[in-house]
mmCIF file of C-alpha atoms and ligand atoms in Angstrom:
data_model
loop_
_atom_site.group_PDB
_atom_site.id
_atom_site.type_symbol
_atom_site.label_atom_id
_atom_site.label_comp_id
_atom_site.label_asym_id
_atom_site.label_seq_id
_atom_site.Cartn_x
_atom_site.Cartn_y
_atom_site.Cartn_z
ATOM 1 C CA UNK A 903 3.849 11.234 -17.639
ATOM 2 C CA UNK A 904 2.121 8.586 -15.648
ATOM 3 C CA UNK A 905 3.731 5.936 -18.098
ATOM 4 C CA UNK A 906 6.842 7.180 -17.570
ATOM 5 C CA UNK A 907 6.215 7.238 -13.644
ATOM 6 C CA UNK A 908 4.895 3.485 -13.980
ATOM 7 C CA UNK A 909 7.992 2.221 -16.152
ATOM 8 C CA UNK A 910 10.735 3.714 -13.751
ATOM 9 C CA UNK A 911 8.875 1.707 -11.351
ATOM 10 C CA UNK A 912 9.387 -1.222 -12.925
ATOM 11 C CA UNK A 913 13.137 -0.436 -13.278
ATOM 12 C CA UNK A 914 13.307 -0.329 -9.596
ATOM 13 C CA UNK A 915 11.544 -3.835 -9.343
ATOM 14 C CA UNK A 916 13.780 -5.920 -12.127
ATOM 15 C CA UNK A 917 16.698 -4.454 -10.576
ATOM 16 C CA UNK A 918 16.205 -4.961 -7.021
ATOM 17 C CA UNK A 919 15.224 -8.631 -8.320
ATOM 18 C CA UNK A 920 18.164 -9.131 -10.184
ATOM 19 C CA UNK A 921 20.237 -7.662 -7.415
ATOM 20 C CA UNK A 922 18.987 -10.144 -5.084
ATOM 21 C CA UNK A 923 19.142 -12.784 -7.267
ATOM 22 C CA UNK A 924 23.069 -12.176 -7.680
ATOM 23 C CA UNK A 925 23.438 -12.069 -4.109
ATOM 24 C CA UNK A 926 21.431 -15.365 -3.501
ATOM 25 C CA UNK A 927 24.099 -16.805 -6.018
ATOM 26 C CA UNK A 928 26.981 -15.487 -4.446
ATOM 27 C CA UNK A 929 25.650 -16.970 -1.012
ATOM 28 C CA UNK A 930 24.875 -20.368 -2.543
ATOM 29 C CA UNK A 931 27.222 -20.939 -5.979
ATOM 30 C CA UNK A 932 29.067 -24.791 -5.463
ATOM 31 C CA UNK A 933 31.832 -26.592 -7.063
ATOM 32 C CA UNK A 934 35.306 -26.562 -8.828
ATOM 33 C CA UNK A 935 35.181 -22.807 -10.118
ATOM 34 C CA UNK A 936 33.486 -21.857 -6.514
ATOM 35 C CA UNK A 937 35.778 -18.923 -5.745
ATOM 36 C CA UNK A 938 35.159 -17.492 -9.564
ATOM 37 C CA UNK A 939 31.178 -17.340 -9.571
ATOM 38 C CA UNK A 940 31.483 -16.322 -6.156
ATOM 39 C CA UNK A 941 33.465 -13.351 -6.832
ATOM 40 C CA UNK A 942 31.804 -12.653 -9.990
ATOM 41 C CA UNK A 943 28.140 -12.556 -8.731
ATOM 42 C CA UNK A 944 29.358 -10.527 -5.330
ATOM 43 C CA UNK A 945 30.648 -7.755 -7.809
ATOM 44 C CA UNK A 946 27.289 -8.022 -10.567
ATOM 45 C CA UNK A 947 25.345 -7.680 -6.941
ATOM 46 C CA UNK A 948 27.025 -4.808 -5.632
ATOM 47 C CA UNK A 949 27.242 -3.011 -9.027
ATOM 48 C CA UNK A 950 23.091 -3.551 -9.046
ATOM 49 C CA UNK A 951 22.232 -2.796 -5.424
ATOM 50 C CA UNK A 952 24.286 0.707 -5.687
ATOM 51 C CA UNK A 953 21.320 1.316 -8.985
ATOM 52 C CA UNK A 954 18.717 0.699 -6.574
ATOM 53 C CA UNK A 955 18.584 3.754 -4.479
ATOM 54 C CA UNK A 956 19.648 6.248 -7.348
ATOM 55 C CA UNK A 957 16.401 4.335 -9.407
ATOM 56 C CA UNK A 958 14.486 5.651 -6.411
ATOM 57 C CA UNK A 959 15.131 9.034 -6.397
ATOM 58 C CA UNK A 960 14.588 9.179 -9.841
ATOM 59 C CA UNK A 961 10.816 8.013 -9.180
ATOM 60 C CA UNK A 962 10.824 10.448 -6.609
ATOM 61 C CA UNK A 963 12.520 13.463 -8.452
ATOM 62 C CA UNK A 964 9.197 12.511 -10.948
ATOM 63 C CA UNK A 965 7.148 13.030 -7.702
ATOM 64 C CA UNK A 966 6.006 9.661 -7.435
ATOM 65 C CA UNK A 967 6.592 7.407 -4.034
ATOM 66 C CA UNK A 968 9.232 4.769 -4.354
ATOM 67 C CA UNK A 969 7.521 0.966 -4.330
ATOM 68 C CA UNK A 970 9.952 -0.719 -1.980
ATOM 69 C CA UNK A 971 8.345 -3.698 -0.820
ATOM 70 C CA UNK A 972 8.867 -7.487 -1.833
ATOM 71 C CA UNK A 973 4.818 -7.405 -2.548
ATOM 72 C CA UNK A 974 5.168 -4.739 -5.072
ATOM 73 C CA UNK A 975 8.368 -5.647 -6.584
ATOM 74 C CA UNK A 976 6.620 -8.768 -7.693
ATOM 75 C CA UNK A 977 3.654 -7.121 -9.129
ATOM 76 C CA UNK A 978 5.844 -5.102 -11.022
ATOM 77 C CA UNK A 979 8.786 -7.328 -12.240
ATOM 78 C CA UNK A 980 8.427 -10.447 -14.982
ATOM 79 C CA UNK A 981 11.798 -11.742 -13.327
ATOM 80 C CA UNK A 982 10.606 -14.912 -11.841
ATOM 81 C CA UNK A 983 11.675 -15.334 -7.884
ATOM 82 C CA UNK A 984 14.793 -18.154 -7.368
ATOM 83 C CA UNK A 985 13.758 -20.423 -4.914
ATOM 84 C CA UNK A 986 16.059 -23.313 -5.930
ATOM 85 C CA UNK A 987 19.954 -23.966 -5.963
ATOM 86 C CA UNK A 988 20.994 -24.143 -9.637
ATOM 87 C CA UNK A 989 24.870 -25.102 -10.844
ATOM 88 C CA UNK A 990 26.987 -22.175 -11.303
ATOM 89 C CA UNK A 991 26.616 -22.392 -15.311
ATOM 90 C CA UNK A 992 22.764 -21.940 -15.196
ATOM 91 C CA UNK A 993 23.096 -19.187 -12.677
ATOM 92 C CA UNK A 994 24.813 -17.498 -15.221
ATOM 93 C CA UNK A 995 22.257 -18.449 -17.727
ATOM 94 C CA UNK A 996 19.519 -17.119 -15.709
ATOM 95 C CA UNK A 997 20.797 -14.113 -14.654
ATOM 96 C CA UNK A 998 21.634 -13.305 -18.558
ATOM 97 C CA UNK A 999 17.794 -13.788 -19.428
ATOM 98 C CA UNK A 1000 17.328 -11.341 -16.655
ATOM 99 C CA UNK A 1001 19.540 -8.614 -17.471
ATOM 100 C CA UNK A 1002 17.732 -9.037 -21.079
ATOM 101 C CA UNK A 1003 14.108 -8.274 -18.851
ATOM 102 C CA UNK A 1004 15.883 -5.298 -17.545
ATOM 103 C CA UNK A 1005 17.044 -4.135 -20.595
ATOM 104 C CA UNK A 1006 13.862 -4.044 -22.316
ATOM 105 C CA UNK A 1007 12.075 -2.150 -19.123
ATOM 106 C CA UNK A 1008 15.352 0.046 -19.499
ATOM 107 C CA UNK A 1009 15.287 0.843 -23.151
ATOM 108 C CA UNK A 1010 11.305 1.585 -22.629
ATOM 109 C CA UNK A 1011 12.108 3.822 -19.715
ATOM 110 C CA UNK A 1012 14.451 5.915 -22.160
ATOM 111 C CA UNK A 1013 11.980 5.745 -24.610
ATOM 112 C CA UNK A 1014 9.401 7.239 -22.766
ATOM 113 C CA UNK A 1015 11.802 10.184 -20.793
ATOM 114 C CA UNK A 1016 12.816 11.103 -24.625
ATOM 115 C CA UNK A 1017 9.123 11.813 -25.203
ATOM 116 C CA UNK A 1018 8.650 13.671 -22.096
ATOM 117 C CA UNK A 1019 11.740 15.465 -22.889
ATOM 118 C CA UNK A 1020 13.008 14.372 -19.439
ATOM 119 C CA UNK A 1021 17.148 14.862 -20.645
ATOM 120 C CA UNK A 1022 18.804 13.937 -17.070
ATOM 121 C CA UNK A 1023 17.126 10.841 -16.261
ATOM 122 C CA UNK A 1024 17.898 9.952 -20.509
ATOM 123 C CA UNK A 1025 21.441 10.396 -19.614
ATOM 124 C CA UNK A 1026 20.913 8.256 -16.109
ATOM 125 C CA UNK A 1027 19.082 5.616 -18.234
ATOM 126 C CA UNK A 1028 21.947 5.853 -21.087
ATOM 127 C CA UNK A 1029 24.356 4.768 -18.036
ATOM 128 C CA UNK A 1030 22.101 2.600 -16.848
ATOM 129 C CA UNK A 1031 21.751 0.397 -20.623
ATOM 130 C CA UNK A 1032 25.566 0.696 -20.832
ATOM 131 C CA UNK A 1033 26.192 -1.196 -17.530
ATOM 132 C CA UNK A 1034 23.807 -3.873 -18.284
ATOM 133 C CA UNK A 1035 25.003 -4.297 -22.105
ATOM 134 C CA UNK A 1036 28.484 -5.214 -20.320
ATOM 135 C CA UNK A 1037 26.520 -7.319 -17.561
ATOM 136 C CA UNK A 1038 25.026 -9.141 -21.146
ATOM 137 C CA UNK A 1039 28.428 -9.427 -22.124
ATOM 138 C CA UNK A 1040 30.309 -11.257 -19.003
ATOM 139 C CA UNK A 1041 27.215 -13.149 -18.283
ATOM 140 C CA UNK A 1042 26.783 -14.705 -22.049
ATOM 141 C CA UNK A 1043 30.472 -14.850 -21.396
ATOM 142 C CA UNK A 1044 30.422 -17.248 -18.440
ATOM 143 C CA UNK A 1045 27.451 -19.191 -19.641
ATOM 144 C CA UNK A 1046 29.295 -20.444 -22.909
HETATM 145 FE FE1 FE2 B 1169 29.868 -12.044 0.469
#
């Protein structure tokens, strides 16, 4: 169960990271197709903040605390920190090796809740692989 506990963690770090990542890109995107990447990233943001506190009570329904600190989220998450303005085209690229980090943590998460029988937070999970298999989509998409 503890490996289960630990994973769901790590869901909560890559997706707060990717969340903030999208909204760093939305803040900062230049040039030509400004109002595009602008609008794009503001919705892949909002659609990944709204995960983050559901995530959370997921680690707490497994009575586990919550990690909600930037220390901890960086322990816990291989998505490297953007400290840098890239153009709008390697935003895109980034964030699509990303979502592919949060996939994997995802489809480990489900994994792992099939094993402990856990069937609600498999079907949360399920939803949770669907979104991010269309964020893979418009994000491979854009980076073309
Ligand atoms: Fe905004």
């Amino acid at each position: 169960m503890e490996t289960l506990v630990e994973m769901m963690k790590k869901v909560l770090a890559d997706t707060f990271a990717m969340y903030l990542k999208s909204h760093n890109y939305h803040w900062n995107v230049e040039g030509p197709n400004f109002p595009q990447y602008h609008e794009f990233f503001g919705n892949l943001y909002e659609e990944l903040y709204g995960a983050v506190d559901p995530i959370a009570e997921q680690i707490r329904a497994l009575d586990s605390y919550a990690p909600g600190s930037f220390g901890r989220f960086q322990e816990l998450t291989d998505i490297q920190d953007e400290t840098n303005v890239p153009m709008g085209t390697d935003m895109a690229r980034k964030l699509l090796s990303d979502n592919q980090i949060v996939l994997n943590t995802l489809n480990m998460a489900f994994k792992l809740a099939e094993q402990f029988d856990k069937q609600g937070l498999m079907d949360f999970l399920a939803g949770r692989i669907d979104v991010h298999n269309k964020h893979a989509w418009m994000l491979r998409s854009i980076s073309k």
